[in-house]
Amino acid sequence: MSLSKKEKTAGIVLVALLFLITLFSTHYFLGELNIGFADWIAFNACSPVSYLFILFFIVFFIRRNYSWLVLTTLPVYYLGTLSMFVLPWTGTYLFAHAGHIIMTLCMCWTLYVLLNHRQYKSLAVGLLISILLFAPYIAHVQTYNQKHAGRLTTLLGNP
């Protein structure tokens, strides 16, 4: 691994921002809204994915294997980036979108690093593993949220 100083700094700053906003989001759902763990996993699906991104980012720096960086690309794209086009830009969703923007920037940084360092095999392997690991999670989140839409609207308010 031979990231430039700018690449390392950008990655560390993005991960630090992601960590802070994810902590705040977790506190909001588990502390302020006082929901259970099962509800948190689905209603705040971005937080578990963000924690995994942060963990894999750290593992990447320890093991120096680029595949770790891309493992959360599918859920970050689906739950973070695409949420900006589905959820309204009002009320409590505005703070969620700040997290979605940071998640998207983290994903863009990851893809930039992988492509800039010609880590095509790591990109392919990481994306394949990402699909295998997270497609069931995304399906669970979608099914759970659809089934409990009324509760979610009650918690977050009507957009």
Tab-separated table of N, CA and C in Angstrom:
chain	number	residue	atom	x	y	z
A	1	MET	N	0.849	-1.176	0.000
A	1	MET	CA	0.000	0.000	0.000
A	1	MET	C	0.887	1.229	0.000
A	2	SER	N	0.665	2.060	-0.976
A	2	SER	CA	1.470	3.269	-1.052
A	2	SER	C	0.568	4.465	-1.341
A	3	LEU	N	-0.299	4.760	-0.408
A	3	LEU	CA	-1.161	5.916	-0.561
A	3	LEU	C	-0.338	7.182	-0.367
A	4	SER	N	-0.676	8.203	-1.140
A	4	SER	CA	-0.009	9.487	-0.951
A	4	SER	C	-0.483	10.106	0.357
A	5	LYS	N	0.240	11.109	0.803
A	5	LYS	CA	-0.135	11.781	2.049
A	5	LYS	C	-1.526	12.407	1.927
A	6	LYS	N	-1.839	12.976	0.761
A	6	LYS	CA	-3.155	13.590	0.541
A	6	LYS	C	-4.256	12.531	0.562
A	7	GLU	N	-3.998	11.369	-0.027
A	7	GLU	CA	-4.993	10.288	-0.034
A	7	GLU	C	-5.253	9.793	1.391
A	8	LYS	N	-4.180	9.599	2.148
A	8	LYS	CA	-4.336	9.157	3.541
A	8	LYS	C	-5.099	10.183	4.358
A	9	THR	N	-4.698	11.447	4.234
A	9	THR	CA	-5.336	12.508	5.005
A	9	THR	C	-6.822	12.618	4.657
A	10	ALA	N	-7.138	12.605	3.365
A	10	ALA	CA	-8.537	12.693	2.941
A	10	ALA	C	-9.335	11.517	3.497
A	11	GLY	N	-8.782	10.321	3.421
A	11	GLY	CA	-9.464	9.138	3.939
A	11	GLY	C	-9.698	9.215	5.435
A	12	ILE	N	-8.691	9.634	6.172
A	12	ILE	CA	-8.804	9.725	7.628
A	12	ILE	C	-9.821	10.800	8.031
A	13	VAL	N	-9.807	11.936	7.349
A	13	VAL	CA	-10.770	13.004	7.657
A	13	VAL	C	-12.192	12.525	7.369
A	14	LEU	N	-12.401	11.881	6.230
A	14	LEU	CA	-13.736	11.378	5.889
A	14	LEU	C	-14.217	10.336	6.891
A	15	VAL	N	-13.334	9.423	7.275
A	15	VAL	CA	-13.719	8.392	8.245
A	15	VAL	C	-14.003	9.011	9.618
A	16	ALA	N	-13.242	10.011	9.999
A	16	ALA	CA	-13.502	10.688	11.277
A	16	ALA	C	-14.875	11.370	11.249
A	17	LEU	N	-15.185	12.053	10.149
A	17	LEU	CA	-16.504	12.677	10.018
A	17	LEU	C	-17.612	11.633	10.027
A	18	LEU	N	-17.382	10.533	9.323
A	18	LEU	CA	-18.369	9.452	9.286
A	18	LEU	C	-18.583	8.881	10.683
A	19	PHE	N	-17.504	8.711	11.425
A	19	PHE	CA	-17.613	8.183	12.787
A	19	PHE	C	-18.435	9.113	13.673
A	20	LEU	N	-18.163	10.404	13.606
A	20	LEU	CA	-18.883	11.362	14.446
A	20	LEU	C	-20.370	11.410	14.114
A	21	ILE	N	-20.690	11.478	12.833
A	21	ILE	CA	-22.104	11.569	12.458
A	21	ILE	C	-22.826	10.252	12.729
A	22	THR	N	-22.115	9.134	12.623
A	22	THR	CA	-22.726	7.833	12.915
A	22	THR	C	-22.967	7.680	14.406
A	23	LEU	N	-22.047	8.147	15.222
A	23	LEU	CA	-22.267	8.127	16.671
A	23	LEU	C	-23.492	8.958	17.046
A	24	PHE	N	-23.603	10.125	16.453
A	24	PHE	CA	-24.739	10.991	16.746
A	24	PHE	C	-26.042	10.328	16.304
A	25	SER	N	-26.036	9.743	15.136
A	25	SER	CA	-27.223	9.064	14.606
A	25	SER	C	-27.609	7.877	15.480
A	26	THR	N	-26.631	7.110	15.910
A	26	THR	CA	-26.880	5.973	16.788
A	26	THR	C	-27.478	6.440	18.109
A	27	HIS	N	-26.908	7.506	18.657
A	27	HIS	CA	-27.441	8.068	19.909
A	27	HIS	C	-28.889	8.527	19.710
A	28	TYR	N	-29.172	9.146	18.581
A	28	TYR	CA	-30.527	9.634	18.318
A	28	TYR	C	-31.526	8.472	18.293
A	29	PHE	N	-31.190	7.410	17.574
A	29	PHE	CA	-32.119	6.289	17.451
A	29	PHE	C	-32.207	5.456	18.725
A	30	LEU	N	-31.082	5.115	19.296
A	30	LEU	CA	-31.099	4.253	20.475
A	30	LEU	C	-31.355	5.028	21.768
A	31	GLY	N	-30.905	6.265	21.841
A	31	GLY	CA	-31.058	7.046	23.056
A	31	GLY	C	-32.297	7.924	23.066
A	32	GLU	N	-32.420	8.780	22.076
A	32	GLU	CA	-33.537	9.733	22.032
A	32	GLU	C	-34.858	9.058	21.679
A	33	LEU	N	-34.845	8.256	20.610
A	33	LEU	CA	-36.085	7.584	20.199
A	33	LEU	C	-36.340	6.325	21.014
A	34	ASN	N	-35.289	5.841	21.685
A	34	ASN	CA	-35.396	4.675	22.566
A	34	ASN	C	-35.980	3.447	21.864
A	35	ILE	N	-35.462	3.163	20.662
A	35	ILE	CA	-35.936	1.983	19.939
A	35	ILE	C	-35.024	0.802	20.259
A	36	GLY	N	-35.476	-0.395	19.978
A	36	GLY	CA	-34.693	-1.596	20.211
A	36	GLY	C	-33.653	-1.826	19.129
A	37	PHE	N	-32.803	-2.797	19.378
A	37	PHE	CA	-31.707	-3.099	18.455
A	37	PHE	C	-32.229	-3.525	17.083
A	38	ALA	N	-33.264	-4.369	17.043
A	38	ALA	CA	-33.811	-4.846	15.769
A	38	ALA	C	-34.361	-3.684	14.941
A	39	ASP	N	-35.041	-2.751	15.599
A	39	ASP	CA	-35.541	-1.572	14.893
A	39	ASP	C	-34.388	-0.702	14.407
A	40	TRP	N	-33.367	-0.555	15.240
A	40	TRP	CA	-32.214	0.277	14.873
A	40	TRP	C	-31.518	-0.270	13.628
A	41	ILE	N	-31.350	-1.594	13.569
A	41	ILE	CA	-30.675	-2.227	12.433
A	41	ILE	C	-31.384	-1.891	11.121
A	42	ALA	N	-32.723	-1.819	11.163
A	42	ALA	CA	-33.482	-1.555	9.941
A	42	ALA	C	-33.770	-0.068	9.741
A	43	PHE	N	-34.255	0.612	10.781
A	43	PHE	CA	-34.634	2.009	10.637
A	43	PHE	C	-33.433	2.920	10.429
A	44	ASN	N	-32.303	2.562	11.000
A	44	ASN	CA	-31.072	3.344	10.883
A	44	ASN	C	-29.998	2.488	10.223
A	45	ALA	N	-30.362	1.882	9.103
A	45	ALA	CA	-29.505	0.899	8.432
A	45	ALA	C	-28.138	1.457	8.040
A	46	CYS	N	-28.056	2.755	7.857
A	46	CYS	CA	-26.772	3.351	7.479
A	46	CYS	C	-25.730	3.259	8.592
A	47	SER	N	-26.167	3.297	9.845
A	47	SER	CA	-25.201	3.272	10.949
A	47	SER	C	-24.411	1.975	11.035
A	48	PRO	N	-25.061	0.796	11.023
A	48	PRO	CA	-24.258	-0.433	11.048
A	48	PRO	C	-23.300	-0.529	9.861
A	49	VAL	N	-23.777	-0.081	8.705
A	49	VAL	CA	-22.927	-0.109	7.507
A	49	VAL	C	-21.750	0.857	7.675
A	50	SER	N	-22.011	2.018	8.251
A	50	SER	CA	-20.930	2.991	8.476
A	50	SER	C	-19.899	2.462	9.461
A	51	TYR	N	-20.367	1.813	10.536
A	51	TYR	CA	-19.425	1.215	11.486
A	51	TYR	C	-18.568	0.152	10.800
A	52	LEU	N	-19.186	-0.630	9.924
A	52	LEU	CA	-18.407	-1.637	9.181
A	52	LEU	C	-17.407	-0.976	8.247
A	53	PHE	N	-17.814	0.106	7.576
A	53	PHE	CA	-16.873	0.818	6.705
A	53	PHE	C	-15.669	1.291	7.508
A	54	ILE	N	-15.933	1.860	8.672
A	54	ILE	CA	-14.842	2.353	9.530
A	54	ILE	C	-13.937	1.192	9.954
A	55	LEU	N	-14.538	0.082	10.361
A	55	LEU	CA	-13.759	-1.099	10.752
A	55	LEU	C	-12.900	-1.597	9.585
A	56	PHE	N	-13.502	-1.709	8.410
A	56	PHE	CA	-12.753	-2.196	7.243
A	56	PHE	C	-11.677	-1.200	6.807
A	57	PHE	N	-11.906	0.079	6.998
A	57	PHE	CA	-10.899	1.103	6.717
A	57	PHE	C	-9.680	0.884	7.613
A	58	ILE	N	-9.927	0.628	8.890
A	58	ILE	CA	-8.830	0.363	9.835
A	58	ILE	C	-8.102	-0.927	9.455
A	59	VAL	N	-8.860	-1.966	9.129
A	59	VAL	CA	-8.254	-3.247	8.721
A	59	VAL	C	-7.414	-3.043	7.463
A	60	PHE	N	-7.879	-2.218	6.540
A	60	PHE	CA	-7.119	-1.913	5.324
A	60	PHE	C	-5.747	-1.344	5.678
A	61	PHE	N	-5.706	-0.419	6.623
A	61	PHE	CA	-4.423	0.173	6.996
A	61	PHE	C	-3.518	-0.816	7.726
A	62	ILE	N	-4.105	-1.763	8.440
A	62	ILE	CA	-3.306	-2.756	9.156
A	62	ILE	C	-2.809	-3.847	8.206
A	63	ARG	N	-3.710	-4.389	7.390
A	63	ARG	CA	-3.373	-5.537	6.538
A	63	ARG	C	-2.843	-5.134	5.173
A	64	ARG	N	-3.058	-3.886	4.785
A	64	ARG	CA	-2.600	-3.371	3.496
A	64	ARG	C	-3.188	-4.143	2.318
A	65	ASN	N	-4.448	-4.513	2.451
A	65	ASN	CA	-5.165	-5.231	1.397
A	65	ASN	C	-6.331	-4.360	0.951
A	66	TYR	N	-6.292	-3.937	-0.315
A	66	TYR	CA	-7.283	-3.006	-0.844
A	66	TYR	C	-8.705	-3.576	-0.865
A	67	SER	N	-8.857	-4.880	-0.892
A	67	SER	CA	-10.201	-5.476	-0.939
A	67	SER	C	-11.050	-5.070	0.257
A	68	TRP	N	-10.422	-4.829	1.397
A	68	TRP	CA	-11.167	-4.437	2.591
A	68	TRP	C	-11.908	-3.122	2.386
A	69	LEU	N	-11.319	-2.224	1.619
A	69	LEU	CA	-11.931	-0.907	1.423
A	69	LEU	C	-13.273	-0.980	0.704
A	70	VAL	N	-13.402	-1.905	-0.208
A	70	VAL	CA	-14.571	-1.917	-1.087
A	70	VAL	C	-15.707	-2.807	-0.578
A	71	LEU	N	-15.489	-3.510	0.520
A	71	LEU	CA	-16.490	-4.469	0.994
A	71	LEU	C	-17.852	-3.854	1.296
A	72	THR	N	-17.906	-2.628	1.721
A	72	THR	CA	-19.194	-2.014	2.058
A	72	THR	C	-19.741	-1.120	0.933
A	73	THR	N	-19.167	-1.223	-0.252
A	73	THR	CA	-19.595	-0.351	-1.350
A	73	THR	C	-21.063	-0.522	-1.703
A	74	LEU	N	-21.540	-1.738	-1.811
A	74	LEU	CA	-22.939	-1.952	-2.181
A	74	LEU	C	-23.902	-1.323	-1.174
A	75	PRO	N	-23.793	-1.615	0.118
A	75	PRO	CA	-24.744	-0.989	1.038
A	75	PRO	C	-24.554	0.524	1.185
A	76	VAL	N	-23.331	0.998	1.071
A	76	VAL	CA	-23.115	2.445	1.139
A	76	VAL	C	-23.807	3.125	-0.038
A	77	TYR	N	-23.666	2.534	-1.216
A	77	TYR	CA	-24.312	3.108	-2.400
A	77	TYR	C	-25.831	3.027	-2.286
A	78	TYR	N	-26.335	1.861	-1.927
A	78	TYR	CA	-27.774	1.651	-1.899
A	78	TYR	C	-28.445	2.401	-0.748
A	79	LEU	N	-27.909	2.252	0.459
A	79	LEU	CA	-28.547	2.842	1.637
A	79	LEU	C	-28.155	4.304	1.851
A	80	GLY	N	-26.989	4.681	1.391
A	80	GLY	CA	-26.521	6.054	1.581
A	80	GLY	C	-26.796	6.941	0.383
A	81	THR	N	-26.154	6.647	-0.735
A	81	THR	CA	-26.272	7.499	-1.917
A	81	THR	C	-27.692	7.539	-2.458
A	82	LEU	N	-28.283	6.387	-2.673
A	82	LEU	CA	-29.623	6.361	-3.266
A	82	LEU	C	-30.691	6.915	-2.331
A	83	SER	N	-30.453	6.882	-1.025
A	83	SER	CA	-31.412	7.456	-0.080
A	83	SER	C	-31.593	8.951	-0.299
A	84	MET	N	-30.569	9.599	-0.828
A	84	MET	CA	-30.681	11.029	-1.070
A	84	MET	C	-31.708	11.338	-2.156
A	85	PHE	N	-32.022	10.354	-2.980
A	85	PHE	CA	-32.987	10.546	-4.055
A	85	PHE	C	-34.379	10.030	-3.696
A	86	VAL	N	-34.493	9.323	-2.584
A	86	VAL	CA	-35.762	8.724	-2.181
A	86	VAL	C	-36.386	9.458	-0.995
A	87	LEU	N	-35.583	9.763	-0.006
A	87	LEU	CA	-36.089	10.429	1.199
A	87	LEU	C	-36.235	11.928	0.951
A	88	PRO	N	-37.215	12.551	1.580
A	88	PRO	CA	-37.398	14.002	1.399
A	88	PRO	C	-36.262	14.795	2.056
A	89	TRP	N	-36.075	15.993	1.585
A	89	TRP	CA	-35.042	16.876	2.115
A	89	TRP	C	-35.667	17.880	3.093
A	90	THR	N	-36.399	17.337	4.071
A	90	THR	CA	-37.058	18.179	5.065
A	90	THR	C	-36.939	17.543	6.441
A	91	GLY	N	-37.185	18.338	7.466
A	91	GLY	CA	-37.277	17.849	8.835
A	91	GLY	C	-36.079	17.033	9.294
A	92	THR	N	-36.396	15.917	9.975
A	92	THR	CA	-35.343	15.072	10.545
A	92	THR	C	-34.493	14.404	9.476
A	93	TYR	N	-34.978	14.373	8.267
A	93	TYR	CA	-34.229	13.728	7.183
A	93	TYR	C	-33.012	14.547	6.754
A	94	LEU	N	-33.015	15.841	7.041
A	94	LEU	CA	-31.871	16.672	6.657
A	94	LEU	C	-30.587	16.196	7.313
A	95	PHE	N	-30.667	15.845	8.600
A	95	PHE	CA	-29.473	15.353	9.273
A	95	PHE	C	-29.044	14.007	8.696
A	96	ALA	N	-30.022	13.171	8.382
A	96	ALA	CA	-29.702	11.875	7.761
A	96	ALA	C	-28.961	12.091	6.453
A	97	HIS	N	-29.370	13.103	5.699
A	97	HIS	CA	-28.713	13.353	4.413
A	97	HIS	C	-27.275	13.840	4.584
A	98	ALA	N	-26.986	14.514	5.684
A	98	ALA	CA	-25.588	14.881	5.949
A	98	ALA	C	-24.756	13.606	6.062
A	99	GLY	N	-25.279	12.612	6.765
A	99	GLY	CA	-24.592	11.319	6.857
A	99	GLY	C	-24.511	10.626	5.506
A	100	HIS	N	-25.578	10.711	4.718
A	100	HIS	CA	-25.569	10.084	3.393
A	100	HIS	C	-24.512	10.715	2.491
A	101	ILE	N	-24.352	12.026	2.607
A	101	ILE	CA	-23.328	12.721	1.802
A	101	ILE	C	-21.937	12.253	2.218
A	102	ILE	N	-21.693	12.150	3.513
A	102	ILE	CA	-20.379	11.692	3.984
A	102	ILE	C	-20.136	10.245	3.562
A	103	MET	N	-21.169	9.397	3.659
A	103	MET	CA	-21.033	8.010	3.204
A	103	MET	C	-20.660	7.970	1.722
A	104	THR	N	-21.322	8.788	0.929
A	104	THR	CA	-21.055	8.825	-0.512
A	104	THR	C	-19.643	9.308	-0.795
A	105	LEU	N	-19.193	10.313	-0.051
A	105	LEU	CA	-17.817	10.797	-0.223
A	105	LEU	C	-16.803	9.713	0.152
A	106	CYS	N	-17.087	8.955	1.206
A	106	CYS	CA	-16.216	7.839	1.595
A	106	CYS	C	-16.156	6.797	0.479
A	107	MET	N	-17.306	6.492	-0.108
A	107	MET	CA	-17.342	5.520	-1.203
A	107	MET	C	-16.565	6.051	-2.415
A	108	CYS	N	-16.734	7.330	-2.734
A	108	CYS	CA	-16.000	7.920	-3.858
A	108	CYS	C	-14.498	7.900	-3.598
A	109	TRP	N	-14.098	8.205	-2.353
A	109	TRP	CA	-12.678	8.144	-1.993
A	109	TRP	C	-12.150	6.726	-2.197
A	110	THR	N	-12.919	5.747	-1.751
A	110	THR	CA	-12.519	4.345	-1.894
A	110	THR	C	-12.330	3.980	-3.355
A	111	LEU	N	-13.305	4.311	-4.179
A	111	LEU	CA	-13.215	3.973	-5.607
A	111	LEU	C	-12.065	4.718	-6.273
A	112	TYR	N	-11.861	5.971	-5.888
A	112	TYR	CA	-10.732	6.730	-6.425
A	112	TYR	C	-9.403	6.049	-6.091
A	113	VAL	N	-9.240	5.675	-4.825
A	113	VAL	CA	-7.987	5.041	-4.393
A	113	VAL	C	-7.766	3.727	-5.139
A	114	LEU	N	-8.802	2.914	-5.222
A	114	LEU	CA	-8.659	1.622	-5.898
A	114	LEU	C	-8.322	1.799	-7.380
A	115	LEU	N	-9.005	2.697	-8.056
A	115	LEU	CA	-8.754	2.903	-9.480
A	115	LEU	C	-7.422	3.609	-9.708
A	116	ASN	N	-7.095	4.578	-8.874
A	116	ASN	CA	-5.841	5.303	-9.014
A	116	ASN	C	-4.624	4.392	-8.818
A	117	HIS	N	-4.769	3.392	-7.956
A	117	HIS	CA	-3.663	2.460	-7.694
A	117	HIS	C	-3.807	1.158	-8.478
A	118	ARG	N	-4.694	1.183	-9.449
A	118	ARG	CA	-4.905	0.053	-10.376
A	118	ARG	C	-5.162	-1.267	-9.638
A	119	GLN	N	-5.992	-1.205	-8.638
A	119	GLN	CA	-6.332	-2.386	-7.836
A	119	GLN	C	-7.639	-3.004	-8.349
A	120	TYR	N	-7.635	-3.381	-9.624
A	120	TYR	CA	-8.834	-3.882	-10.288
A	120	TYR	C	-9.282	-5.227	-9.717
A	121	LYS	N	-8.341	-6.083	-9.418
A	121	LYS	CA	-8.696	-7.379	-8.847
A	121	LYS	C	-9.317	-7.189	-7.458
A	122	SER	N	-8.740	-6.332	-6.645
A	122	SER	CA	-9.296	-6.051	-5.316
A	122	SER	C	-10.692	-5.451	-5.435
A	123	LEU	N	-10.883	-4.595	-6.423
A	123	LEU	CA	-12.194	-3.996	-6.656
A	123	LEU	C	-13.218	-5.071	-7.012
A	124	ALA	N	-12.845	-5.959	-7.931
A	124	ALA	CA	-13.768	-7.021	-8.363
A	124	ALA	C	-14.084	-7.983	-7.217
A	125	VAL	N	-13.067	-8.426	-6.500
A	125	VAL	CA	-13.269	-9.362	-5.392
A	125	VAL	C	-14.092	-8.702	-4.286
A	126	GLY	N	-13.756	-7.480	-3.945
A	126	GLY	CA	-14.479	-6.763	-2.898
A	126	GLY	C	-15.939	-6.533	-3.255
A	127	LEU	N	-16.209	-6.164	-4.511
A	127	LEU	CA	-17.601	-5.956	-4.930
A	127	LEU	C	-18.387	-7.259	-4.918
A	128	LEU	N	-17.762	-8.341	-5.346
A	128	LEU	CA	-18.444	-9.637	-5.329
A	128	LEU	C	-18.788	-10.041	-3.898
A	129	ILE	N	-17.836	-9.912	-3.010
A	129	ILE	CA	-18.088	-10.254	-1.603
A	129	ILE	C	-19.140	-9.310	-1.018
A	130	SER	N	-19.090	-8.047	-1.396
A	130	SER	CA	-20.074	-7.073	-0.936
A	130	SER	C	-21.487	-7.481	-1.342
A	131	ILE	N	-21.640	-7.929	-2.561
A	131	ILE	CA	-22.948	-8.383	-3.040
A	131	ILE	C	-23.410	-9.594	-2.248
A	132	LEU	N	-22.518	-10.548	-2.072
A	132	LEU	CA	-22.891	-11.771	-1.354
A	132	LEU	C	-23.237	-11.505	0.110
A	133	LEU	N	-22.504	-10.607	0.748
A	133	LEU	CA	-22.735	-10.318	2.165
A	133	LEU	C	-23.932	-9.411	2.411
A	134	PHE	N	-24.087	-8.395	1.588
A	134	PHE	CA	-25.029	-7.337	1.930
A	134	PHE	C	-26.341	-7.345	1.164
A	135	ALA	N	-26.466	-8.097	0.095
A	135	ALA	CA	-27.767	-8.169	-0.592
A	135	ALA	C	-28.852	-8.689	0.357
A	136	PRO	N	-28.591	-9.742	1.145
A	136	PRO	CA	-29.622	-10.172	2.103
A	136	PRO	C	-29.933	-9.111	3.164
A	137	TYR	N	-28.921	-8.386	3.611
A	137	TYR	CA	-29.145	-7.324	4.600
A	137	TYR	C	-30.039	-6.227	4.024
A	138	ILE	N	-29.753	-5.807	2.799
A	138	ILE	CA	-30.555	-4.770	2.158
A	138	ILE	C	-31.995	-5.258	1.971
A	139	ALA	N	-32.145	-6.511	1.579
A	139	ALA	CA	-33.494	-7.079	1.423
A	139	ALA	C	-34.226	-7.073	2.767
A	140	HIS	N	-33.523	-7.444	3.833
A	140	HIS	CA	-34.127	-7.428	5.173
A	140	HIS	C	-34.563	-6.020	5.560
A	141	VAL	N	-33.702	-5.051	5.338
A	141	VAL	CA	-34.004	-3.660	5.688
A	141	VAL	C	-35.244	-3.186	4.929
A	142	GLN	N	-35.286	-3.464	3.636
A	142	GLN	CA	-36.425	-3.027	2.830
A	142	GLN	C	-37.723	-3.689	3.285
A	143	THR	N	-37.670	-4.984	3.531
A	143	THR	CA	-38.860	-5.719	3.966
A	143	THR	C	-39.316	-5.239	5.339
A	144	TYR	N	-38.387	-5.109	6.264
A	144	TYR	CA	-38.707	-4.683	7.629
A	144	TYR	C	-39.302	-3.278	7.633
A	145	ASN	N	-38.683	-2.371	6.898
A	145	ASN	CA	-39.165	-0.991	6.876
A	145	ASN	C	-40.536	-0.878	6.219
A	146	GLN	N	-40.769	-1.664	5.202
A	146	GLN	CA	-42.074	-1.651	4.557
A	146	GLN	C	-43.145	-2.192	5.506
A	147	LYS	N	-42.805	-3.260	6.212
A	147	LYS	CA	-43.731	-3.884	7.152
A	147	LYS	C	-44.026	-2.965	8.341
A	148	HIS	N	-43.045	-2.151	8.745
A	148	HIS	CA	-43.180	-1.283	9.916
A	148	HIS	C	-43.172	0.201	9.531
A	149	ALA	N	-43.691	0.517	8.363
A	149	ALA	CA	-43.669	1.902	7.863
A	149	ALA	C	-44.406	2.864	8.795
A	150	GLY	N	-45.501	2.411	9.359
A	150	GLY	CA	-46.268	3.266	10.271
A	150	GLY	C	-45.461	3.652	11.496
A	151	ARG	N	-44.742	2.688	12.049
A	151	ARG	CA	-43.917	2.963	13.231
A	151	ARG	C	-42.793	3.925	12.880
A	152	LEU	N	-42.187	3.725	11.724
A	152	LEU	CA	-41.097	4.603	11.293
A	152	LEU	C	-41.603	6.027	11.108
A	153	THR	N	-42.764	6.180	10.503
A	153	THR	CA	-43.346	7.515	10.308
A	153	THR	C	-43.675	8.164	11.650
A	154	THR	N	-44.169	7.368	12.590
A	154	THR	CA	-44.461	7.896	13.920
A	154	THR	C	-43.186	8.385	14.602
A	155	LEU	N	-42.110	7.626	14.461
A	155	LEU	CA	-40.837	7.994	15.104
A	155	LEU	C	-40.211	9.233	14.487
A	156	LEU	N	-40.159	9.269	13.166
A	156	LEU	CA	-39.437	10.337	12.475
A	156	LEU	C	-40.320	11.496	12.053
A	157	GLY	N	-41.614	11.319	12.133
A	157	GLY	CA	-42.529	12.371	11.696
A	157	GLY	C	-42.867	12.204	10.227
A	158	ASN	N	-43.934	12.825	9.843
A	158	ASN	CA	-44.384	12.754	8.459
A	158	ASN	C	-43.599	13.757	7.627
A	159	PRO	N	-42.985	13.321	6.536
A	159	PRO	CA	-42.164	14.235	5.745
A	159	PRO	C	-42.961	15.341	5.089
